[in-house]
Amino acid sequence: MLKTIKQDIWSHLLLILLAFVALYPFFYMIITSFKTNGQFYSNFFGITFPLHFENYATAWEAIGGYIFNSVFIGIASVLIIIATSALAGYSFARLRFKGKNFLYMSVVALLMIPGLLTLIPLFLLIKSFGMLDSYLGLIIAFAAGGQAFTIFVFRQSFASLPEELFEAARIDGCGELRVFWQIVLPLSKPIIGTMAIWNLLAIWNEYMMPLVLMSNPDKFPITVGLIQFESQFVSQTLYGPMFAGYTIASLPLLILFLFTMRLFMKGLTSGAVKI
């Protein structure tokens, strides 16, 4: 009994230490965002007063446009990914057609190919479409890149739904689109929400693709815009506004996760996806 209690204590201490190591960089970023240079050098790790909220106004003026670009590109890309992947996943899970298994295995095989290997062919393809340095070109690139894994997950999820539901719907005269819209989608809301959040997170954090496809600073998403923002404030040695910019850039995803955490966790733990 005593040995078990000691083991629990050490386990909890280890978890607390790991949580501190994981969360302290974010905490440090926030407290530094309220400092002037003098406060930054005099108290590197601690909280200092007064708090300088004007750092956030300065940072927002510099990166607000990048935030809006990322929001627009991310939402548009995710809507395309979810719509097309859900239809493809349903086709692979529930429809019968010639070459279905070969097509599905071809999609799954794309998961084995690193994204960087397709970056140059993707650049040439977007260039041939005349979509370089445009929102549409970047949205199409992101939408294409998120298809394989999302189709795989949706196919596994839709295949696990009870066959009796589909048989009853077809007996009642429902076509495939009506079955998909009225039965599959309502039953799959958790996994759809999970994949939407998953893809939005990946798109928000992507750096290399927008760097290659975009050249107009006014159209940069936040990942590329932060590099310009950082160079501007590092050259002026203004650490407070720089860390305020980092904090602002992380807030949209943090707020999104706080409001959708229950849906996200339900999608991960519902057992609907059998991989």
PDB file of C-alpha atoms in Angstrom:
ATOM      1  CA  MET A   1       0.000   0.000   0.000  1.00  0.00           C
ATOM      2  CA  LEU A   2       2.751   2.444   1.031  1.00  0.00           C
ATOM      3  CA  LYS A   3       4.781   1.451  -2.033  1.00  0.00           C
ATOM      4  CA  THR A   4       1.825   2.180  -4.298  1.00  0.00           C
ATOM      5  CA  ILE A   5       1.344   5.626  -2.698  1.00  0.00           C
ATOM      6  CA  LYS A   6       5.027   6.460  -3.238  1.00  0.00           C
ATOM      7  CA  GLN A   7       4.794   5.383  -6.863  1.00  0.00           C
ATOM      8  CA  ASP A   8       1.735   7.592  -7.342  1.00  0.00           C
ATOM      9  CA  ILE A   9       3.536  10.554  -5.784  1.00  0.00           C
ATOM     10  CA  TRP A  10       6.547  10.151  -8.052  1.00  0.00           C
ATOM     11  CA  SER A  11       4.267   9.695 -11.081  1.00  0.00           C
ATOM     12  CA  HIS A  12       2.394  12.891 -10.241  1.00  0.00           C
ATOM     13  CA  LEU A  13       5.628  14.803  -9.690  1.00  0.00           C
ATOM     14  CA  LEU A  14       6.929  13.632 -13.056  1.00  0.00           C
ATOM     15  CA  LEU A  15       3.694  14.673 -14.767  1.00  0.00           C
ATOM     16  CA  ILE A  16       3.817  18.087 -13.081  1.00  0.00           C
ATOM     17  CA  LEU A  17       7.419  18.540 -14.229  1.00  0.00           C
ATOM     18  CA  LEU A  18       6.561  17.559 -17.801  1.00  0.00           C
ATOM     19  CA  ALA A  19       3.547  19.898 -17.787  1.00  0.00           C
ATOM     20  CA  PHE A  20       5.742  22.756 -16.545  1.00  0.00           C
ATOM     21  CA  VAL A  21       8.339  22.110 -19.259  1.00  0.00           C
ATOM     22  CA  ALA A  22       5.581  22.045 -21.900  1.00  0.00           C
ATOM     23  CA  LEU A  23       3.660  25.120 -20.692  1.00  0.00           C
ATOM     24  CA  TYR A  24       6.421  27.425 -19.468  1.00  0.00           C
ATOM     25  CA  PRO A  25       7.530  28.609 -22.957  1.00  0.00           C
ATOM     26  CA  PHE A  26       3.973  29.794 -23.623  1.00  0.00           C
ATOM     27  CA  PHE A  27       3.812  31.470 -20.199  1.00  0.00           C
ATOM     28  CA  TYR A  28       7.202  33.102 -20.824  1.00  0.00           C
ATOM     29  CA  MET A  29       6.006  34.390 -24.204  1.00  0.00           C
ATOM     30  CA  ILE A  30       2.969  36.027 -22.570  1.00  0.00           C
ATOM     31  CA  ILE A  31       4.815  37.709 -19.695  1.00  0.00           C
ATOM     32  CA  THR A  32       7.539  38.972 -22.040  1.00  0.00           C
ATOM     33  CA  SER A  33       4.919  40.482 -24.355  1.00  0.00           C
ATOM     34  CA  PHE A  34       4.065  43.054 -21.650  1.00  0.00           C
ATOM     35  CA  LYS A  35       7.654  44.220 -21.060  1.00  0.00           C
ATOM     36  CA  THR A  36       9.765  47.076 -22.270  1.00  0.00           C
ATOM     37  CA  ASN A  37      13.375  46.441 -23.226  1.00  0.00           C
ATOM     38  CA  GLY A  38      14.515  47.686 -19.810  1.00  0.00           C
ATOM     39  CA  GLN A  39      12.184  45.268 -18.019  1.00  0.00           C
ATOM     40  CA  PHE A  40      13.232  42.465 -20.354  1.00  0.00           C
ATOM     41  CA  TYR A  41      16.924  42.854 -19.505  1.00  0.00           C
ATOM     42  CA  SER A  42      16.433  43.542 -15.778  1.00  0.00           C
ATOM     43  CA  ASN A  43      14.058  40.628 -15.110  1.00  0.00           C
ATOM     44  CA  PHE A  44      14.437  38.055 -17.857  1.00  0.00           C
ATOM     45  CA  PHE A  45      12.168  35.294 -16.483  1.00  0.00           C
ATOM     46  CA  GLY A  46       9.795  37.022 -14.076  1.00  0.00           C
ATOM     47  CA  ILE A  47       6.708  39.223 -14.273  1.00  0.00           C
ATOM     48  CA  THR A  48       7.375  42.966 -14.225  1.00  0.00           C
ATOM     49  CA  PHE A  49       5.145  45.976 -13.606  1.00  0.00           C
ATOM     50  CA  PRO A  50       3.714  48.094 -15.032  1.00  0.00           C
ATOM     51  CA  LEU A  51       2.320  45.980 -17.854  1.00  0.00           C
ATOM     52  CA  HIS A  52       2.690  47.566 -21.281  1.00  0.00           C
ATOM     53  CA  PHE A  53      -0.469  46.762 -23.230  1.00  0.00           C
ATOM     54  CA  GLU A  54       0.588  49.104 -26.011  1.00  0.00           C
ATOM     55  CA  ASN A  55       2.904  46.323 -27.211  1.00  0.00           C
ATOM     56  CA  TYR A  56      -0.191  44.506 -28.480  1.00  0.00           C
ATOM     57  CA  ALA A  57      -1.417  47.542 -30.402  1.00  0.00           C
ATOM     58  CA  THR A  58       1.990  47.829 -32.071  1.00  0.00           C
ATOM     59  CA  ALA A  59       2.079  44.118 -32.881  1.00  0.00           C
ATOM     60  CA  TRP A  60      -1.493  44.041 -34.219  1.00  0.00           C
ATOM     61  CA  GLU A  61      -0.769  46.942 -36.545  1.00  0.00           C
ATOM     62  CA  ALA A  62       2.086  44.900 -38.013  1.00  0.00           C
ATOM     63  CA  ILE A  63       0.495  41.422 -38.258  1.00  0.00           C
ATOM     64  CA  GLY A  64      -3.276  42.004 -38.303  1.00  0.00           C
ATOM     65  CA  GLY A  65      -3.385  41.622 -42.088  1.00  0.00           C
ATOM     66  CA  TYR A  66      -1.476  38.343 -41.917  1.00  0.00           C
ATOM     67  CA  ILE A  67      -3.988  37.002 -39.376  1.00  0.00           C
ATOM     68  CA  PHE A  68      -6.922  37.792 -41.666  1.00  0.00           C
ATOM     69  CA  ASN A  69      -5.106  36.174 -44.603  1.00  0.00           C
ATOM     70  CA  SER A  70      -4.568  32.973 -42.627  1.00  0.00           C
ATOM     71  CA  VAL A  71      -8.176  32.899 -41.415  1.00  0.00           C
ATOM     72  CA  PHE A  72      -9.538  33.314 -44.954  1.00  0.00           C
ATOM     73  CA  ILE A  73      -7.141  30.798 -46.527  1.00  0.00           C
ATOM     74  CA  GLY A  74      -7.612  28.289 -43.699  1.00  0.00           C
ATOM     75  CA  ILE A  75     -11.430  28.363 -43.669  1.00  0.00           C
ATOM     76  CA  ALA A  76     -11.720  28.185 -47.470  1.00  0.00           C
ATOM     77  CA  SER A  77      -9.222  25.298 -47.683  1.00  0.00           C
ATOM     78  CA  VAL A  78     -10.865  23.332 -44.863  1.00  0.00           C
ATOM     79  CA  LEU A  79     -14.344  23.680 -46.405  1.00  0.00           C
ATOM     80  CA  ILE A  80     -13.042  22.272 -49.694  1.00  0.00           C
ATOM     81  CA  ILE A  81     -11.155  19.460 -47.930  1.00  0.00           C
ATOM     82  CA  ILE A  82     -14.131  18.390 -45.821  1.00  0.00           C
ATOM     83  CA  ALA A  83     -16.663  18.573 -48.685  1.00  0.00           C
ATOM     84  CA  THR A  84     -14.606  16.636 -51.228  1.00  0.00           C
ATOM     85  CA  SER A  85     -13.076  14.165 -48.759  1.00  0.00           C
ATOM     86  CA  ALA A  86     -16.460  13.313 -47.231  1.00  0.00           C
ATOM     87  CA  LEU A  87     -17.907  12.509 -50.658  1.00  0.00           C
ATOM     88  CA  ALA A  88     -14.825  10.495 -51.617  1.00  0.00           C
ATOM     89  CA  GLY A  89     -14.783   8.677 -48.270  1.00  0.00           C
ATOM     90  CA  TYR A  90     -18.449   7.761 -48.645  1.00  0.00           C
ATOM     91  CA  SER A  91     -17.834   6.500 -52.187  1.00  0.00           C
ATOM     92  CA  PHE A  92     -14.962   4.285 -51.072  1.00  0.00           C
ATOM     93  CA  ALA A  93     -16.880   3.017 -48.025  1.00  0.00           C
ATOM     94  CA  ARG A  94     -20.373   2.411 -49.397  1.00  0.00           C
ATOM     95  CA  LEU A  95     -20.443   2.388 -53.206  1.00  0.00           C
ATOM     96  CA  ARG A  96     -19.422  -0.391 -55.557  1.00  0.00           C
ATOM     97  CA  PHE A  97     -17.596   0.489 -58.743  1.00  0.00           C
ATOM     98  CA  LYS A  98     -14.797  -0.936 -60.856  1.00  0.00           C
ATOM     99  CA  GLY A  99     -11.302  -0.069 -59.664  1.00  0.00           C
ATOM    100  CA  LYS A 100     -12.451   1.110 -56.232  1.00  0.00           C
ATOM    101  CA  ASN A 101      -9.789  -0.775 -54.264  1.00  0.00           C
ATOM    102  CA  PHE A 102      -7.011   0.337 -56.594  1.00  0.00           C
ATOM    103  CA  LEU A 103      -8.071   3.982 -56.342  1.00  0.00           C
ATOM    104  CA  TYR A 104      -8.369   3.776 -52.575  1.00  0.00           C
ATOM    105  CA  MET A 105      -4.933   2.172 -52.164  1.00  0.00           C
ATOM    106  CA  SER A 106      -3.499   4.872 -54.453  1.00  0.00           C
ATOM    107  CA  VAL A 107      -4.914   7.533 -52.125  1.00  0.00           C
ATOM    108  CA  VAL A 108      -3.535   5.749 -49.048  1.00  0.00           C
ATOM    109  CA  ALA A 109      -0.139   5.427 -50.757  1.00  0.00           C
ATOM    110  CA  LEU A 110       0.057   9.230 -50.920  1.00  0.00           C
ATOM    111  CA  LEU A 111       0.375   9.210 -47.118  1.00  0.00           C
ATOM    112  CA  MET A 112       3.788   7.605 -47.535  1.00  0.00           C
ATOM    113  CA  ILE A 113       5.157  10.463 -49.669  1.00  0.00           C
ATOM    114  CA  PRO A 114       6.685  13.450 -47.810  1.00  0.00           C
ATOM    115  CA  GLY A 115       5.074  16.735 -48.760  1.00  0.00           C
ATOM    116  CA  LEU A 116       8.422  18.359 -49.584  1.00  0.00           C
ATOM    117  CA  LEU A 117       8.963  15.897 -52.450  1.00  0.00           C
ATOM    118  CA  THR A 118       5.864  17.229 -54.207  1.00  0.00           C
ATOM    119  CA  LEU A 119       6.581  20.917 -53.544  1.00  0.00           C
ATOM    120  CA  ILE A 120       8.385  21.616 -56.855  1.00  0.00           C
ATOM    121  CA  PRO A 121       5.844  19.710 -59.022  1.00  0.00           C
ATOM    122  CA  LEU A 122       3.070  21.540 -57.166  1.00  0.00           C
ATOM    123  CA  PHE A 123       4.776  24.882 -57.815  1.00  0.00           C
ATOM    124  CA  LEU A 124       5.056  24.116 -61.543  1.00  0.00           C
ATOM    125  CA  LEU A 125       1.433  22.985 -61.664  1.00  0.00           C
ATOM    126  CA  ILE A 126       0.120  26.113 -59.930  1.00  0.00           C
ATOM    127  CA  LYS A 127       2.336  28.236 -62.209  1.00  0.00           C
ATOM    128  CA  SER A 128       0.918  26.544 -65.315  1.00  0.00           C
ATOM    129  CA  PHE A 129      -2.586  27.445 -64.069  1.00  0.00           C
ATOM    130  CA  GLY A 130      -1.519  31.085 -63.721  1.00  0.00           C
ATOM    131  CA  MET A 131      -2.331  31.052 -60.007  1.00  0.00           C
ATOM    132  CA  LEU A 132       1.033  31.920 -58.475  1.00  0.00           C
ATOM    133  CA  ASP A 133       0.875  34.625 -55.824  1.00  0.00           C
ATOM    134  CA  SER A 134      -2.900  34.303 -55.481  1.00  0.00           C
ATOM    135  CA  TYR A 135      -5.219  33.204 -52.692  1.00  0.00           C
ATOM    136  CA  LEU A 136      -6.911  30.723 -55.020  1.00  0.00           C
ATOM    137  CA  GLY A 137      -3.644  28.989 -55.917  1.00  0.00           C
ATOM    138  CA  LEU A 138      -2.660  28.594 -52.263  1.00  0.00           C
ATOM    139  CA  ILE A 139      -6.139  27.391 -51.287  1.00  0.00           C
ATOM    140  CA  ILE A 140      -6.091  24.756 -54.033  1.00  0.00           C
ATOM    141  CA  ALA A 141      -2.616  23.621 -52.946  1.00  0.00           C
ATOM    142  CA  PHE A 142      -3.694  23.304 -49.313  1.00  0.00           C
ATOM    143  CA  ALA A 143      -6.943  21.558 -50.268  1.00  0.00           C
ATOM    144  CA  ALA A 144      -5.062  19.040 -52.399  1.00  0.00           C
ATOM    145  CA  GLY A 145      -2.503  18.390 -49.679  1.00  0.00           C
ATOM    146  CA  GLY A 146      -5.125  17.628 -47.033  1.00  0.00           C
ATOM    147  CA  GLN A 147      -7.141  15.152 -49.098  1.00  0.00           C
ATOM    148  CA  ALA A 148      -5.325  11.838 -48.590  1.00  0.00           C
ATOM    149  CA  PHE A 149      -5.422  11.556 -44.797  1.00  0.00           C
ATOM    150  CA  THR A 150      -8.926  13.026 -44.533  1.00  0.00           C
ATOM    151  CA  ILE A 151     -10.317  10.616 -47.145  1.00  0.00           C
ATOM    152  CA  PHE A 152      -8.663   7.731 -45.303  1.00  0.00           C
ATOM    153  CA  VAL A 153     -10.218   8.724 -41.969  1.00  0.00           C
ATOM    154  CA  PHE A 154     -13.662   9.390 -43.440  1.00  0.00           C
ATOM    155  CA  ARG A 155     -13.663   6.107 -45.305  1.00  0.00           C
ATOM    156  CA  GLN A 156     -12.862   4.197 -42.112  1.00  0.00           C
ATOM    157  CA  SER A 157     -15.518   6.126 -40.199  1.00  0.00           C
ATOM    158  CA  PHE A 158     -18.298   5.703 -42.764  1.00  0.00           C
ATOM    159  CA  ALA A 159     -17.506   2.009 -43.219  1.00  0.00           C
ATOM    160  CA  SER A 160     -18.052   1.439 -39.481  1.00  0.00           C
ATOM    161  CA  LEU A 161     -21.650   2.727 -39.550  1.00  0.00           C
ATOM    162  CA  PRO A 162     -24.311  -0.024 -39.256  1.00  0.00           C
ATOM    163  CA  GLU A 163     -25.361  -1.429 -42.609  1.00  0.00           C
ATOM    164  CA  GLU A 164     -28.973  -1.685 -41.397  1.00  0.00           C
ATOM    165  CA  LEU A 165     -29.298   2.114 -41.518  1.00  0.00           C
ATOM    166  CA  PHE A 166     -28.404   2.200 -45.188  1.00  0.00           C
ATOM    167  CA  GLU A 167     -30.656  -0.745 -46.069  1.00  0.00           C
ATOM    168  CA  ALA A 168     -33.617   0.869 -44.316  1.00  0.00           C
ATOM    169  CA  ALA A 169     -32.997   4.182 -46.081  1.00  0.00           C
ATOM    170  CA  ARG A 170     -32.806   2.541 -49.503  1.00  0.00           C
ATOM    171  CA  ILE A 171     -36.001   0.584 -48.839  1.00  0.00           C
ATOM    172  CA  ASP A 172     -37.681   3.931 -48.124  1.00  0.00           C
ATOM    173  CA  GLY A 173     -36.542   5.143 -51.522  1.00  0.00           C
ATOM    174  CA  CYS A 174     -33.562   7.306 -50.538  1.00  0.00           C
ATOM    175  CA  GLY A 175     -30.906   7.887 -53.162  1.00  0.00           C
ATOM    176  CA  GLU A 176     -27.216   7.863 -52.355  1.00  0.00           C
ATOM    177  CA  LEU A 177     -26.938  11.643 -51.981  1.00  0.00           C
ATOM    178  CA  ARG A 178     -29.912  11.738 -49.627  1.00  0.00           C
ATOM    179  CA  VAL A 179     -28.446   8.861 -47.576  1.00  0.00           C
ATOM    180  CA  PHE A 180     -25.157  10.731 -47.405  1.00  0.00           C
ATOM    181  CA  TRP A 181     -26.779  14.040 -46.433  1.00  0.00           C
ATOM    182  CA  GLN A 182     -29.442  12.835 -43.975  1.00  0.00           C
ATOM    183  CA  ILE A 183     -27.806   9.788 -42.391  1.00  0.00           C
ATOM    184  CA  VAL A 184     -24.033   9.781 -42.791  1.00  0.00           C
ATOM    185  CA  LEU A 185     -23.278  13.442 -42.102  1.00  0.00           C
ATOM    186  CA  PRO A 186     -25.454  13.806 -38.947  1.00  0.00           C
ATOM    187  CA  LEU A 187     -23.918  10.636 -37.473  1.00  0.00           C
ATOM    188  CA  SER A 188     -20.389  11.789 -38.334  1.00  0.00           C
ATOM    189  CA  LYS A 189     -20.379  15.306 -36.866  1.00  0.00           C
ATOM    190  CA  PRO A 190     -17.647  14.538 -34.245  1.00  0.00           C
ATOM    191  CA  ILE A 191     -15.192  13.110 -36.757  1.00  0.00           C
ATOM    192  CA  ILE A 192     -15.986  15.847 -39.304  1.00  0.00           C
ATOM    193  CA  GLY A 193     -15.281  18.473 -36.640  1.00  0.00           C
ATOM    194  CA  THR A 194     -12.099  16.690 -35.607  1.00  0.00           C
ATOM    195  CA  MET A 195     -10.773  16.558 -39.162  1.00  0.00           C
ATOM    196  CA  ALA A 196     -11.717  20.198 -39.754  1.00  0.00           C
ATOM    197  CA  ILE A 197      -9.713  21.269 -36.691  1.00  0.00           C
ATOM    198  CA  TRP A 198      -6.849  18.940 -37.631  1.00  0.00           C
ATOM    199  CA  ASN A 199      -6.569  20.361 -41.143  1.00  0.00           C
ATOM    200  CA  LEU A 200      -6.970  23.965 -40.000  1.00  0.00           C
ATOM    201  CA  LEU A 201      -4.122  23.484 -37.537  1.00  0.00           C
ATOM    202  CA  ALA A 202      -1.883  22.027 -40.259  1.00  0.00           C
ATOM    203  CA  ILE A 203      -2.726  24.841 -42.694  1.00  0.00           C
ATOM    204  CA  TRP A 204      -2.245  27.552 -40.064  1.00  0.00           C
ATOM    205  CA  ASN A 205       1.220  26.230 -39.194  1.00  0.00           C
ATOM    206  CA  GLU A 206       2.385  25.534 -42.772  1.00  0.00           C
ATOM    207  CA  TYR A 207       5.372  27.665 -43.742  1.00  0.00           C
ATOM    208  CA  MET A 208       7.127  26.230 -46.776  1.00  0.00           C
ATOM    209  CA  MET A 209       4.192  26.090 -49.207  1.00  0.00           C
ATOM    210  CA  PRO A 210       3.070  29.736 -48.878  1.00  0.00           C
ATOM    211  CA  LEU A 211       6.716  30.820 -48.933  1.00  0.00           C
ATOM    212  CA  VAL A 212       7.165  29.148 -52.330  1.00  0.00           C
ATOM    213  CA  LEU A 213       3.795  30.058 -53.865  1.00  0.00           C
ATOM    214  CA  MET A 214       3.389  33.635 -52.590  1.00  0.00           C
ATOM    215  CA  SER A 215       5.556  36.708 -53.200  1.00  0.00           C
ATOM    216  CA  ASN A 216       3.246  39.626 -52.368  1.00  0.00           C
ATOM    217  CA  PRO A 217       3.708  40.531 -48.660  1.00  0.00           C
ATOM    218  CA  ASP A 218       0.109  41.766 -48.492  1.00  0.00           C
ATOM    219  CA  LYS A 219      -1.104  38.206 -49.176  1.00  0.00           C
ATOM    220  CA  PHE A 220       1.239  36.374 -46.786  1.00  0.00           C
ATOM    221  CA  PRO A 221      -0.343  34.110 -44.153  1.00  0.00           C
ATOM    222  CA  ILE A 222       0.779  34.469 -40.568  1.00  0.00           C
ATOM    223  CA  THR A 223       3.617  31.906 -40.731  1.00  0.00           C
ATOM    224  CA  VAL A 224       5.443  33.780 -43.496  1.00  0.00           C
ATOM    225  CA  GLY A 225       4.379  37.200 -42.211  1.00  0.00           C
ATOM    226  CA  LEU A 226       5.874  36.484 -38.790  1.00  0.00           C
ATOM    227  CA  ILE A 227       9.321  36.149 -40.339  1.00  0.00           C
ATOM    228  CA  GLN A 228       9.126  39.682 -41.714  1.00  0.00           C
ATOM    229  CA  PHE A 229       7.566  40.870 -38.473  1.00  0.00           C
ATOM    230  CA  GLU A 230      10.349  39.260 -36.421  1.00  0.00           C
ATOM    231  CA  SER A 231      13.142  40.740 -38.549  1.00  0.00           C
ATOM    232  CA  GLN A 232      11.569  44.192 -38.211  1.00  0.00           C
ATOM    233  CA  PHE A 233      11.434  44.150 -34.410  1.00  0.00           C
ATOM    234  CA  VAL A 234      14.682  42.249 -33.832  1.00  0.00           C
ATOM    235  CA  SER A 235      16.525  44.891 -35.847  1.00  0.00           C
ATOM    236  CA  GLN A 236      14.977  47.517 -33.556  1.00  0.00           C
ATOM    237  CA  THR A 237      15.562  45.314 -30.478  1.00  0.00           C
ATOM    238  CA  LEU A 238      11.898  45.599 -29.402  1.00  0.00           C
ATOM    239  CA  TYR A 239      11.236  42.303 -27.656  1.00  0.00           C
ATOM    240  CA  GLY A 240       7.903  43.284 -26.081  1.00  0.00           C
ATOM    241  CA  PRO A 241       6.036  43.932 -29.374  1.00  0.00           C
ATOM    242  CA  MET A 242       7.748  40.927 -30.959  1.00  0.00           C
ATOM    243  CA  PHE A 243       6.495  38.529 -28.274  1.00  0.00           C
ATOM    244  CA  ALA A 244       3.089  40.245 -28.355  1.00  0.00           C
ATOM    245  CA  GLY A 245       2.941  39.364 -32.051  1.00  0.00           C
ATOM    246  CA  TYR A 246       3.734  35.734 -31.274  1.00  0.00           C
ATOM    247  CA  THR A 247       0.965  35.691 -28.675  1.00  0.00           C
ATOM    248  CA  ILE A 248      -1.587  37.207 -31.067  1.00  0.00           C
ATOM    249  CA  ALA A 249      -0.634  34.675 -33.747  1.00  0.00           C
ATOM    250  CA  SER A 250      -1.298  31.780 -31.360  1.00  0.00           C
ATOM    251  CA  LEU A 251      -4.628  33.077 -30.021  1.00  0.00           C
ATOM    252  CA  PRO A 252      -6.968  32.159 -32.934  1.00  0.00           C
ATOM    253  CA  LEU A 253      -6.138  28.448 -32.741  1.00  0.00           C
ATOM    254  CA  LEU A 254      -6.208  28.501 -28.941  1.00  0.00           C
ATOM    255  CA  ILE A 255      -9.658  30.104 -28.934  1.00  0.00           C
ATOM    256  CA  LEU A 256     -10.857  27.673 -31.605  1.00  0.00           C
ATOM    257  CA  PHE A 257      -9.694  24.688 -29.562  1.00  0.00           C
ATOM    258  CA  LEU A 258     -11.272  26.000 -26.354  1.00  0.00           C
ATOM    259  CA  PHE A 259     -14.665  26.307 -28.070  1.00  0.00           C
ATOM    260  CA  THR A 260     -14.425  23.002 -29.952  1.00  0.00           C
ATOM    261  CA  MET A 261     -12.475  20.910 -27.431  1.00  0.00           C
ATOM    262  CA  ARG A 262     -15.491  18.769 -26.529  1.00  0.00           C
ATOM    263  CA  LEU A 263     -16.231  18.039 -30.183  1.00  0.00           C
ATOM    264  CA  PHE A 264     -12.554  17.346 -30.889  1.00  0.00           C
ATOM    265  CA  MET A 265     -12.191  14.918 -27.975  1.00  0.00           C
ATOM    266  CA  LYS A 266     -15.480  13.215 -28.854  1.00  0.00           C
ATOM    267  CA  GLY A 267     -14.232  12.658 -32.370  1.00  0.00           C
ATOM    268  CA  LEU A 268     -10.986  11.130 -31.098  1.00  0.00           C
ATOM    269  CA  THR A 269     -12.574   8.884 -28.465  1.00  0.00           C
ATOM    270  CA  SER A 270     -15.970   7.946 -29.943  1.00  0.00           C
ATOM    271  CA  GLY A 271     -14.572   4.802 -31.483  1.00  0.00           C
ATOM    272  CA  ALA A 272     -16.158   5.620 -34.840  1.00  0.00           C
ATOM    273  CA  VAL A 273     -12.775   5.629 -36.562  1.00  0.00           C
ATOM    274  CA  LYS A 274     -11.235   2.179 -36.733  1.00  0.00           C
ATOM    275  CA  ILE A 275      -7.750   2.438 -38.122  1.00  0.00           C
TER     276      ILE A 275
END
